[in-house]
Amino acid sequence: VSVDHTDESSNTVQVTRKTAPTIYDIARLAEVSPSTVSRALNKPGRLNQGTERRIRAAADELGYRLNPIARALHTGKTQTIGLVLSDITNPVYFDLVRGAERAVASEQYTLVLAESQESAELERETVSRIGRSVDGLILVASRLGDQDIIELSSDKPLVLVNREVPGVASLVPDVAQGIREALDHLKSLGHRSIAFLRGPTASWMSSHRWEVLFDEAVSRGLHVIEIGPNSPTLEGGADSLRRVRASGVTAVIAFNDLMALGLLMASQQDGFAVPEEISIIGFDDIFGTAFTTPAVTSVRSPLGDLGEDAARELLAVIDQTERTAHRPLHTTLIERQSTGIPRTG
Amino acid sequence: VSVDHTDESSNTVQVTRKTAPTIYDIARLAEVSPSTVSRALNKPGRLNQGTERRIRAAADELGYRLNPIARALHTGKTQTIGLVLSDITNPVYFDLVRGAERAVASEQYTLVLAESQESAELERETVSRIGRSVDGLILVASRLGDQDIIELSSDKPLVLVNREVPGVASLVPDVAQGIREALDHLKSLGHRSIAFLRGPTASWMSSHRWEVLFDEAVSRGLHVIEIGPNSPTLEGGADSLRRVRASGVTAVIAFNDLMALGLLMASQQDGFAVPEEISIIGFDDIFGTAFTTPAVTSVRSPLGDLGEDAARELLAVIDQTERTAHRPLHTTLIERQSTGIPRTG
DNA sequence: CTGAAAGCGCTTACAG
DNA sequence: CTGAAAGCGCTTACAG
């Protein structure tokens, strides 16, 4: 490790940072009142041209930059929104975070990021830690109970992603299309009996996908079972292998790609052939699904768009502007090599 | 897409959110002065037991929660730190972000996340957007010039990660150990001539790795060349294949894993055998390097520890406390199957 | 141990 | 068009 410090800090002498100029400094320099400075800077064009120019010149000269804290205290707006995820390192969230970050940055907002680590308790703590200093919250795959979420949304603008709660704004991509494509794909390959590898109990999205999958499978005359709950991780997928083999199904649809990848690797280690003995489909099409051999067939979710739209939706609620029409967010099957004709089919 | 709204918001009638209680409300209820309330809540044990208890009871009854903005205006501290990355979706950063998030959260700080999109210009904008409302900044793989960084650090606590600038605190894992292991590994396999696939011109880390690699290769009597600059992405790696083949080297060490993966996939598509015709080593050991066939040999960086230590270092600077001894952050080679005996060796 | 007062740096009615 | 004043919700010397 290399750690360098300025001479000052290594002497533990405080680096005296020049105190930032305020509108009072500008007022003095431009010979106007502070209120006039504030107006000049906030609503250009409402003042005498000369005064405004003088004020701007003074501000530039002093290197003035607005203190957002002081403004926030008065306006009650911090120009900041909070994004709460269950697990920062799950690759599913990368695109979502990026989409949200770009959407807010383009409106001069700032993103505050927090993680709940798959725990309702920690999520509650996290929300209360950041809640008071953001203008609104995006809760992704929230592990909180419906009641908690309803209360939260009554005192702060709130948008849910991949979670639905009655009366609360939420964005969930239409999962049916991708699931139908997945089932049609499996059926056409000759599969008759499939399993859904479910995620954690607290995951609304896992139940949601299961319910849609169940109905669609039944209507196609496919046998369908549920295996789990499992941790939504590589390990969770790997750990389910025994139950998958014991179940006798020829195909598995996992709650997410991490589980699908885990199951794939565990299968290969066991010499259980993919896709000959078991076809595997993941969910979300995260980074890495295309890297394995066989590459993982997956139902792609529009994560980047989801993050972006959630942010825009939230900003609209905060600013009380009309939301623009929503683009449809749907899922679609990406066929790769982890699905094939079943040996027993 | 499903978008639900409360009745109020869909009528565009403002949802009247109850205004939050302040210390004045508590003061009235507990029949003390606001200053006493502030003390009771901030420095427990300094007041008369009875008063303190009465105040706490009143606060609980009202559901009081401190307004961090108001406090910040007075103290000048927001309990927030900013993390600026070049590219949020690069998997290298996942663990780093998580490490930093956990470290700051454990100190009741909050993480603000921003992205510079590989552009010095955008990075400057980003820093100025979030700079005034954070207590300090972590700049990861900053694309700013040395002078900009020095100025920045003179008016705000700042810690650099994977970048060194004289006089500015910075954390860079020791890259030499991993590089030595990589070279010894290649040499023992019989390689005599290797290439470094460099990253973007503005990447300090790319130059740093190259310099260390150069010296170590020369001292081992290996021929070494540099190919690039390249975009630090899958595409960047893939695009370099032609130059790699033309160069005649038998092994490549890429600036990062994304490039190594891109090169691997392009090679396979071209029928250029890995590792028989070209051995490939990546850098950082990101998620996904173990998934390919052959799996990618990589120099692992301790990204999570880096993020955590950078955050702790920054908090120490902010609070002017003594930094605890730093643990060594070193790199180490993870041998997988993308390296092997060269056919021409 | 507790209170009155000033101040953090803005914004915004209210006057003129 | 511009200024004086109050206020956002805290904290912290300064008194007593």
XYZ file of C-alpha atoms in Angstrom, chain B residues 66-315:
250
model
C -33.300 15.014 13.746
C -33.185 17.173 10.661
C -29.684 16.488 9.347
C -29.806 19.472 7.029
C -30.340 21.919 9.852
C -27.553 20.369 11.828
C -25.282 20.393 8.811
C -25.842 24.073 8.220
C -24.524 24.778 11.649
C -21.782 22.209 11.984
C -20.655 22.276 8.383
C -20.714 18.474 8.354
C -23.236 16.494 6.343
C -22.188 13.005 7.430
C -21.986 12.166 3.787
C -19.108 11.169 1.587
C -18.902 11.069 -2.192
C -17.567 8.180 -4.250
C -16.709 9.006 -7.833
C -16.128 6.185 -10.303
C -15.219 6.242 -13.950
C -17.849 3.669 -14.891
C -20.505 2.334 -12.552
C -21.179 -0.771 -14.594
C -17.627 -2.019 -14.671
C -17.747 -5.095 -12.440
C -14.412 -4.118 -10.908
C -16.209 -1.559 -8.844
C -18.907 -3.695 -7.288
C -16.834 -4.926 -4.408
C -15.183 -1.599 -3.993
C -18.535 0.179 -3.723
C -19.782 -2.390 -1.266
C -16.652 -2.108 0.879
C -16.932 1.669 0.967
C -20.665 1.613 1.613
C -20.321 -0.704 4.572
C -17.444 1.212 6.073
C -19.263 4.527 5.946
C -22.609 3.105 7.018
C -21.015 1.635 10.117
C -19.979 5.169 11.077
C -23.440 6.545 10.402
C -22.262 8.168 7.235
C -23.997 7.968 3.906
C -22.516 7.256 0.496
C -23.187 9.468 -2.475
C -22.386 7.799 -5.758
C -21.422 9.466 -8.990
C -19.995 8.466 -12.309
C -17.565 10.304 -14.547
C -18.046 8.110 -17.588
C -14.343 8.025 -18.362
C -14.292 11.742 -19.037
C -12.226 14.334 -17.189
C -14.768 16.973 -18.167
C -17.696 15.035 -16.717
C -15.684 14.159 -13.667
C -15.081 17.821 -12.972
C -18.791 18.569 -13.357
C -19.731 15.673 -11.152
C -17.362 16.688 -8.431
C -18.666 20.208 -8.465
C -22.255 18.985 -8.381
C -21.770 16.854 -5.303
C -18.689 18.480 -3.834
C -20.355 21.105 -1.680
C -22.657 18.712 0.079
C -20.262 15.977 1.080
C -17.697 15.983 3.850
C -15.113 14.312 1.688
C -14.478 12.556 -1.591
C -13.091 9.260 -2.764
C -11.932 9.445 -6.352
C -11.438 6.051 -7.933
C -9.179 5.832 -10.959
C -9.644 9.543 -11.434
C -9.239 10.877 -14.942
C -8.503 14.395 -13.711
C -5.110 15.965 -14.113
C -2.732 16.136 -11.165
C -3.238 19.873 -10.821
C -7.038 19.598 -10.623
C -6.719 16.944 -7.974
C -4.298 18.955 -5.910
C -6.613 21.961 -5.988
C -9.592 19.826 -5.098
C -7.812 18.293 -2.163
C -6.916 21.713 -0.853
C -10.536 22.555 -0.249
C -12.006 19.205 0.659
C -10.775 16.004 2.317
C -9.903 13.668 -0.496
C -8.651 10.129 -0.887
C -7.519 8.685 -4.175
C -7.889 5.030 -5.082
C -5.780 3.485 -7.833
C -4.153 6.789 -8.565
C -1.217 8.636 -7.122
C -0.661 12.356 -7.022
C 2.170 13.866 -4.991
C 0.928 15.232 -1.688
C -2.534 13.689 -1.880
C -3.669 10.742 0.229
C -4.039 7.688 -1.933
C -4.519 3.939 -1.762
C -3.011 1.729 -4.400
C -2.617 -1.967 -3.784
C 0.893 -3.242 -4.258
C 0.818 -4.441 -7.811
C 4.334 -5.843 -7.917
C 3.680 -9.129 -6.167
C 0.899 -10.165 -8.517
C 2.881 -9.126 -11.554
C 5.916 -11.058 -10.408
C 3.803 -14.137 -9.878
C 2.255 -13.707 -13.304
C 5.637 -13.373 -14.988
C 7.153 -16.279 -13.101
C 4.119 -18.338 -14.074
C 4.454 -17.441 -17.750
C 8.198 -17.917 -17.764
C 7.959 -21.334 -16.153
C 5.469 -22.341 -18.840
C 8.048 -21.445 -21.436
C 6.924 -18.023 -22.653
C 9.683 -15.685 -23.819
C 7.798 -12.841 -25.394
C 4.732 -11.154 -23.905
C 2.543 -8.132 -24.466
C 0.768 -5.756 -22.138
C -2.645 -4.673 -23.395
C -2.853 -1.170 -22.059
C -6.004 0.695 -21.067
C -6.990 4.306 -21.789
C -4.374 7.017 -21.965
C -5.863 8.837 -18.992
C -5.622 5.802 -16.763
C -2.847 6.270 -14.259
C -3.255 2.668 -13.190
C -2.630 1.381 -16.677
C 0.677 3.217 -16.879
C 1.553 2.111 -13.388
C 0.975 -1.544 -14.170
C 2.911 -1.224 -17.365
C 5.908 0.328 -15.662
C 6.084 -2.347 -13.018
C 5.498 -5.067 -15.578
C 8.188 -3.654 -17.822
C 10.871 -3.646 -15.170
C 10.002 -7.065 -13.888
C 9.867 -8.563 -17.371
C 13.202 -7.082 -18.358
C 14.838 -8.305 -15.194
C 13.639 -11.810 -16.068
C 15.030 -11.603 -19.557
C 11.581 -11.643 -21.142
C 10.733 -9.667 -24.240
C 7.872 -7.312 -23.541
C 5.842 -4.937 -25.676
C 2.884 -2.663 -25.151
C -0.252 -2.728 -27.306
C -2.779 0.073 -27.175
C -4.220 2.345 -25.832
C -7.527 0.510 -25.750
C -10.917 1.107 -24.252
C -10.973 -0.775 -20.903
C -13.939 -2.867 -21.996
C -14.862 -6.180 -23.603
C -14.803 -4.409 -26.948
C -11.414 -2.891 -26.280
C -10.021 -6.362 -25.627
C -11.674 -7.878 -28.662
C -10.505 -5.093 -30.927
C -6.902 -5.663 -29.985
C -6.846 -9.250 -31.264
C -5.430 -8.360 -34.653
C -2.524 -6.487 -33.154
C -1.927 -9.267 -30.665
C -1.719 -11.857 -33.423
C 0.481 -9.665 -35.572
C 2.893 -9.067 -32.720
C 3.984 -12.668 -32.467
C 3.870 -12.798 -28.665
C 2.734 -15.998 -26.972
C 1.160 -14.377 -23.919
C -0.814 -11.266 -23.082
C -1.367 -9.526 -19.777
C -4.367 -7.248 -20.092
C -4.834 -4.031 -18.133
C -8.094 -5.415 -16.779
C -10.321 -8.472 -16.864
C -12.911 -6.987 -19.163
C -10.257 -6.627 -21.828
C -8.919 -10.124 -21.106
C -12.414 -11.555 -21.485
C -13.004 -9.638 -24.692
C -9.733 -10.857 -26.119
C -10.518 -14.427 -25.097
C -13.906 -14.395 -26.795
C -12.570 -12.788 -29.939
C -9.786 -15.358 -30.077
C -12.229 -18.211 -29.811
C -14.369 -16.727 -32.514
C -11.308 -16.536 -34.730
C -10.283 -20.107 -33.936
C -7.129 -18.801 -32.305
C -6.575 -21.303 -29.505
C -6.291 -20.197 -25.879
C -3.945 -21.047 -24.266
C -2.145 -23.068 -26.978
C -1.578 -20.149 -29.332
C -1.976 -17.335 -26.867
C -1.988 -17.294 -23.068
C -4.150 -14.610 -21.476
C -3.912 -13.060 -18.034
C -6.360 -10.475 -16.760
C -6.269 -8.059 -13.864
C -8.494 -7.724 -10.788
C -10.254 -11.101 -10.858
C -13.745 -9.745 -11.342
C -17.021 -11.634 -11.310
C -17.209 -13.830 -14.395
C -13.536 -14.622 -14.950
C -14.106 -18.116 -13.580
C -17.066 -18.752 -15.889
C -15.369 -18.964 -19.250
C -13.803 -22.019 -20.828
C -10.927 -21.772 -20.405
C -11.379 -19.789 -17.195
C -9.291 -16.639 -17.074
C -6.069 -16.504 -15.082
C -6.047 -13.157 -13.323
C -4.098 -10.997 -10.923
C -6.524 -10.468 -8.087
C -6.843 -7.037 -6.488
C -8.378 -6.715 -3.028
C -11.171 -4.431 -4.214
C -13.480 -4.782 -1.250
C -10.669 -4.048 1.180
C -9.578 -1.137 -0.954
C -13.041 0.432 -0.820
C -13.323 -0.151 2.884
C -9.875 1.210 3.682
C -10.321 4.216 1.437
C -13.516 5.067 3.294
C -11.876 4.606 6.688
C -8.926 6.683 5.624
C -11.215 9.457 4.466
C -13.267 9.384 7.645
